[in-house]
PDB file of C-alpha atoms in Angstrom:
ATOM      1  CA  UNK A   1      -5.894  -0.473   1.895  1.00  0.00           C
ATOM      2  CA  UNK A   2      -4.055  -4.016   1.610  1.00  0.00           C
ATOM      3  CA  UNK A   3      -0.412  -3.060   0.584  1.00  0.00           C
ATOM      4  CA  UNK A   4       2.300  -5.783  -0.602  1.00  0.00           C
ATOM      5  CA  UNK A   5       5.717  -5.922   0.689  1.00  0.00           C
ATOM      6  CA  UNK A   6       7.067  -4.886   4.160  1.00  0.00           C
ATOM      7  CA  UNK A   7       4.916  -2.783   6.871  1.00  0.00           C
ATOM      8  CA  UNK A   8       5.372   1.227   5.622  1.00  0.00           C
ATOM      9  CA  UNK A   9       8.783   2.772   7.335  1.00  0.00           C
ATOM     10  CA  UNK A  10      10.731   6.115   7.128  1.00  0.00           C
ATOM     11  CA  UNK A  11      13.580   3.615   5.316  1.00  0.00           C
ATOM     12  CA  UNK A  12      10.266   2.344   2.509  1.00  0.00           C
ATOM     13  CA  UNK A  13       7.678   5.397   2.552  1.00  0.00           C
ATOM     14  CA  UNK A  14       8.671   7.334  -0.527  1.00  0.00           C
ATOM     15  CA  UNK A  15       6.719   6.495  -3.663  1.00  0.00           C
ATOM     16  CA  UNK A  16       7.289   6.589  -6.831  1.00  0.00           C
ATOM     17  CA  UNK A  17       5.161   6.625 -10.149  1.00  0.00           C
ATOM     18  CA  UNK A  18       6.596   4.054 -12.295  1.00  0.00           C
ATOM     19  CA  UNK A  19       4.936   5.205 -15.474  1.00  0.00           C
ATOM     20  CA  UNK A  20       5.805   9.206 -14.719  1.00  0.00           C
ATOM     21  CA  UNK A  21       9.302   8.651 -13.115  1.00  0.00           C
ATOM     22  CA  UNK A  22      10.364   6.066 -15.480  1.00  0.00           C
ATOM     23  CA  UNK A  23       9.191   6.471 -18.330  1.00  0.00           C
ATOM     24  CA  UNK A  24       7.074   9.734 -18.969  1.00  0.00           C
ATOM     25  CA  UNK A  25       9.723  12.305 -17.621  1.00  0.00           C
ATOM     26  CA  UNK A  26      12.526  10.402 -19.010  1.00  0.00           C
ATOM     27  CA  UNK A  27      10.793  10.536 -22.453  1.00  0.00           C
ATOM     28  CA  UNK A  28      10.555  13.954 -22.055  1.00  0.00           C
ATOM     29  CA  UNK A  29      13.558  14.712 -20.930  1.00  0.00           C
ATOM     30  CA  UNK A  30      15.635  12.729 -23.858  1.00  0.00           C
ATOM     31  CA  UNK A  31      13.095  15.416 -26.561  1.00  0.00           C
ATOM     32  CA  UNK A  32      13.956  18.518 -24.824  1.00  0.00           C
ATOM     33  CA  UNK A  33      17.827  17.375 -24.838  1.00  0.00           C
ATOM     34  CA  UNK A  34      17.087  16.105 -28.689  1.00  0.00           C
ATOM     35  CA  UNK A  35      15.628  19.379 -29.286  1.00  0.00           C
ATOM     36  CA  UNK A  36      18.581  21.388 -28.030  1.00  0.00           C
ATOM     37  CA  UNK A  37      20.765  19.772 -30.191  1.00  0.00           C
ATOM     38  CA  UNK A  38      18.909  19.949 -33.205  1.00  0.00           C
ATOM     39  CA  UNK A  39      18.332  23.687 -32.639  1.00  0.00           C
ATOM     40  CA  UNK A  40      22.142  23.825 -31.811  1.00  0.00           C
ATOM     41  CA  UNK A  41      23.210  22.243 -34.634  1.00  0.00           C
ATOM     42  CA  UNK A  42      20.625  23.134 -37.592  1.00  0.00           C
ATOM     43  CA  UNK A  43      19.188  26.427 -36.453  1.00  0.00           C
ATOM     44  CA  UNK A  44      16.197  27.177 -38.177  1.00  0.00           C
ATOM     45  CA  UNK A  45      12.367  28.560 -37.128  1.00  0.00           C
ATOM     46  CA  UNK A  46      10.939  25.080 -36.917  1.00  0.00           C
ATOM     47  CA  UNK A  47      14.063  23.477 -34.625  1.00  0.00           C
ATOM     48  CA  UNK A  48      13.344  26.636 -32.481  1.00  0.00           C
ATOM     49  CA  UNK A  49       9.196  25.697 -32.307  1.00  0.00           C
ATOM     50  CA  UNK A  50      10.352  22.290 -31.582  1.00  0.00           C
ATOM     51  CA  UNK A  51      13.002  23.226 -28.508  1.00  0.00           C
ATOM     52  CA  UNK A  52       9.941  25.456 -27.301  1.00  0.00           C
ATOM     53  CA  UNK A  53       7.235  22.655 -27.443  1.00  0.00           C
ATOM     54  CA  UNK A  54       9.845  20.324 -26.133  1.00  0.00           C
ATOM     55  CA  UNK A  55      10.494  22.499 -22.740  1.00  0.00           C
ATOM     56  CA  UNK A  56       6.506  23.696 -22.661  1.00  0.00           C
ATOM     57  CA  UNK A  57       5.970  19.741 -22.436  1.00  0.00           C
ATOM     58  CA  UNK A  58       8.440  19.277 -19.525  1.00  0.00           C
ATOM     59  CA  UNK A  59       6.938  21.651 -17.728  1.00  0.00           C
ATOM     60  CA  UNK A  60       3.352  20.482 -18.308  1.00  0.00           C
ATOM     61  CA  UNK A  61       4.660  17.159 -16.543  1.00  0.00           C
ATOM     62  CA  UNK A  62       6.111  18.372 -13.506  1.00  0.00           C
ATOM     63  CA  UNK A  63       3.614  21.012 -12.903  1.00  0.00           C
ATOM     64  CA  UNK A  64       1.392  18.536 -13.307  1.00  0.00           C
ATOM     65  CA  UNK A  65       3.145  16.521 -10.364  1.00  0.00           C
ATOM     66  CA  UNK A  66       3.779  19.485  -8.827  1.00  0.00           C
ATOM     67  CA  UNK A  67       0.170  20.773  -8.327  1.00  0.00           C
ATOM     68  CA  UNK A  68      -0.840  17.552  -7.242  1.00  0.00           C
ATOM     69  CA  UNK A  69       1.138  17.070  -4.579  1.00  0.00           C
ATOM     70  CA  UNK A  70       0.449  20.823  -3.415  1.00  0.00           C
ATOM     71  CA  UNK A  71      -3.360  19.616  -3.064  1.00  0.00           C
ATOM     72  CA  UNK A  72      -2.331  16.612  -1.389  1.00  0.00           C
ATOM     73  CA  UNK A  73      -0.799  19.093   0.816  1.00  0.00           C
ATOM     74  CA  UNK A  74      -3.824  20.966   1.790  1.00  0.00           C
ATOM     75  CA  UNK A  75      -6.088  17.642   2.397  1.00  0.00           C
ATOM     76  CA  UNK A  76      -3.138  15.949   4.638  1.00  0.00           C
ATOM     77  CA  UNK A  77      -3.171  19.439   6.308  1.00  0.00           C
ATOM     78  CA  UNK A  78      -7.186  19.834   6.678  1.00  0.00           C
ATOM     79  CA  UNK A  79      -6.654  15.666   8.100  1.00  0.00           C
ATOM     80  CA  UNK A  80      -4.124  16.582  10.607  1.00  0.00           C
ATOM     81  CA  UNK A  81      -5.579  19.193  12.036  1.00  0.00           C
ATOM     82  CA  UNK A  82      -8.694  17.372  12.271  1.00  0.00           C
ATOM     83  CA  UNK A  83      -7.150  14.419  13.867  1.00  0.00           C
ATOM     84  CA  UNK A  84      -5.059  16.553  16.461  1.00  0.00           C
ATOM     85  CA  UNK A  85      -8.260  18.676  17.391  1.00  0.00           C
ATOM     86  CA  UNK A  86      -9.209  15.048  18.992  1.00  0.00           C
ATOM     87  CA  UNK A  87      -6.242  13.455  20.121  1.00  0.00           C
ATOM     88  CA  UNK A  88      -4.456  16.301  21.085  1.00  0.00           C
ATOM     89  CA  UNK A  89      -5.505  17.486  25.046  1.00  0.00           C
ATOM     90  CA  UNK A  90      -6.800  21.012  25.520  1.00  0.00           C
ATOM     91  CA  UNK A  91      -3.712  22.474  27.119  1.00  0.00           C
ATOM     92  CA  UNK A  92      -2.062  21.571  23.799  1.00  0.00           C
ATOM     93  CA  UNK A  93      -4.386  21.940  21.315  1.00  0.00           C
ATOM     94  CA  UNK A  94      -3.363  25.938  20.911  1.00  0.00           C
ATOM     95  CA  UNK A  95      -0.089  24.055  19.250  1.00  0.00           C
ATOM     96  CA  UNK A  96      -2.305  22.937  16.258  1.00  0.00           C
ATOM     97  CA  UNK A  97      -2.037  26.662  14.945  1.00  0.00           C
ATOM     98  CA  UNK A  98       1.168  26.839  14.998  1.00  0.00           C
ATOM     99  CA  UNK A  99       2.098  24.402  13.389  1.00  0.00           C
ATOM    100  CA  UNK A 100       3.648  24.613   9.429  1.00  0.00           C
ATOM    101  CA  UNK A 101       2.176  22.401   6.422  1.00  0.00           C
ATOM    102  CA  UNK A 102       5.756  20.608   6.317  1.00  0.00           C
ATOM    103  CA  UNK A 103       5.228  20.074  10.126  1.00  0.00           C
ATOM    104  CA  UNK A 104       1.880  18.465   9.633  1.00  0.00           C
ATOM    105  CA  UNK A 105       2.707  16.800   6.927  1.00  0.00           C
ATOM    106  CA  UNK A 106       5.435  14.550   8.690  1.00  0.00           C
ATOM    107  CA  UNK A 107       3.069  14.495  11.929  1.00  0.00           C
ATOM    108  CA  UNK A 108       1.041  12.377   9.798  1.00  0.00           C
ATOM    109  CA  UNK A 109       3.087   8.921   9.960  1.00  0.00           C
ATOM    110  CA  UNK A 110       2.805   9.395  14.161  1.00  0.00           C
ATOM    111  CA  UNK A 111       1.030   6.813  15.411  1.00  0.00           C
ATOM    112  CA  UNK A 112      -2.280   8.218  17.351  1.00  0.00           C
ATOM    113  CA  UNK A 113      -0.134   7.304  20.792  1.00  0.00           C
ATOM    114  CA  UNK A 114       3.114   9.170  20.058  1.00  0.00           C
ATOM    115  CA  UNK A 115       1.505  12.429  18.049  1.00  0.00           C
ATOM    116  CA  UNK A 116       1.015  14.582  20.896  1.00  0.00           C
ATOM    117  CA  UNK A 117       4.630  13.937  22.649  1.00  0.00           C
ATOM    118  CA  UNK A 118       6.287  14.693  19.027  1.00  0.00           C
ATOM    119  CA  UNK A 119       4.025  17.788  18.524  1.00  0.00           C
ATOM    120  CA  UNK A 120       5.204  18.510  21.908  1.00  0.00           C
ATOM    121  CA  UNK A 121       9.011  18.010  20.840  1.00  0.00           C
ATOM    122  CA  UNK A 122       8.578  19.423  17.328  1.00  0.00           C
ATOM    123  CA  UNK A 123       6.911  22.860  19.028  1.00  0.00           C
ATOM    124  CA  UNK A 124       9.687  23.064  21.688  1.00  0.00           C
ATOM    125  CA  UNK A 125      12.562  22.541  19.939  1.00  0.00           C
ATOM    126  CA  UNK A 126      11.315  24.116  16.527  1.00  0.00           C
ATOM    127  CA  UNK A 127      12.017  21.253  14.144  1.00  0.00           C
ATOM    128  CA  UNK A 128      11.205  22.303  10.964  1.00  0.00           C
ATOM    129  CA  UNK A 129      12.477  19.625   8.404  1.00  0.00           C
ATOM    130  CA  UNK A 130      10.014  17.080   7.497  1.00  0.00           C
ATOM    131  CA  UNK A 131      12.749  14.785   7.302  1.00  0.00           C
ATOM    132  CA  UNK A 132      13.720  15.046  11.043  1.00  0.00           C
ATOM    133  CA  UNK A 133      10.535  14.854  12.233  1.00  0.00           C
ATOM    134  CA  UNK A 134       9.803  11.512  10.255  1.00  0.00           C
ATOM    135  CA  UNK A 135      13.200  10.302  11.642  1.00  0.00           C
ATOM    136  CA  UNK A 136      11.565  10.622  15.010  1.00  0.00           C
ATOM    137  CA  UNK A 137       8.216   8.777  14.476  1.00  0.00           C
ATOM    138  CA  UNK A 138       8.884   5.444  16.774  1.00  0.00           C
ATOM    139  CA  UNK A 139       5.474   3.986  16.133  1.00  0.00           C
ATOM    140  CA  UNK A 140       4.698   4.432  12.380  1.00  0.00           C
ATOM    141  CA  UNK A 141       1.480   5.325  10.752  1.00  0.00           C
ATOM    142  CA  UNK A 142       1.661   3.964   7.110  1.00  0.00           C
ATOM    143  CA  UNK A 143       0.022   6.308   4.587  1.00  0.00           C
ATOM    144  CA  UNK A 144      -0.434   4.432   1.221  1.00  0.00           C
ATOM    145  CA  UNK A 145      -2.553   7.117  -0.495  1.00  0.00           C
ATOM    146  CA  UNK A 146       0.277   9.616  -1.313  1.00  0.00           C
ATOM    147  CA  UNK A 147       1.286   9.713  -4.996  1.00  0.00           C
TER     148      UNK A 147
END
């Protein structure tokens, strides 16, 4: 996938949605806080209904986020273990089991040369934190499908 800008990095990898994080959840954010206030200030049955609908909505949107990222999850996940089962040699291919979603998940931006010496590292010392393990990644693996 042709990207613009600078190669992918640990510093440039996150992503945002322009039209959710900048406009949809702000929108939604500014009605629930109107919504408060109105129900604050003029209590009545309908400025209730309206706080209610207001929250419901916010939490449409980031579930919404939410459960797409948690499917995302599962197919970097299903990927991972895929591409380790091949790259990975047989005396440390048992390692693949062990390994935790947030683990995987950061294994992803390891270039096919450096994954099995970080699995190595991230097994043996038990790093945990996605963070750290992307802090690690020498040779980077851009992934430009993650929303």
């Amino acid at each position: 996938m042709a990207t613009d800008g600078p190669p992918q990095s640990y510093a440039n990898h996150q992503k945002s949605v322009p039209g959710f994080h900048y406009v949809a959840l702000p929108i939604l954010m500014i009605n629930l806080i109107y919504s408060g206030y109105v129900a604050a200030t003029s209590f009545s049955v309908d400025s209730v209904i309206s706080l209610l609908v207001a929250l419901a909505l916010v939490m449409i949107g980031l579930f919404a986020r939410l459960f797409a990222l948690g499917a995302q999850d599962r197919v970097i996940r299903l990927e991972e273990r895929m591409r380790l089962h091949e790259l990975l040699p047989p005396d440390q291919g048992g390692a693949i089991d062990n390994l935790t979603t947030e683990q995987l998940i950061a294994l992803r931006f390891a270039s096919d040369g450096e994954v099995g010496a970080l699995v190595a590292t991230v097994t043996a010392e038990g790093i945990q934190d996605r963070k750290e393990i992307k802090k690690r990644v020498t040779s980077w693996r851009a992934d430009h499908q993650r929303l």
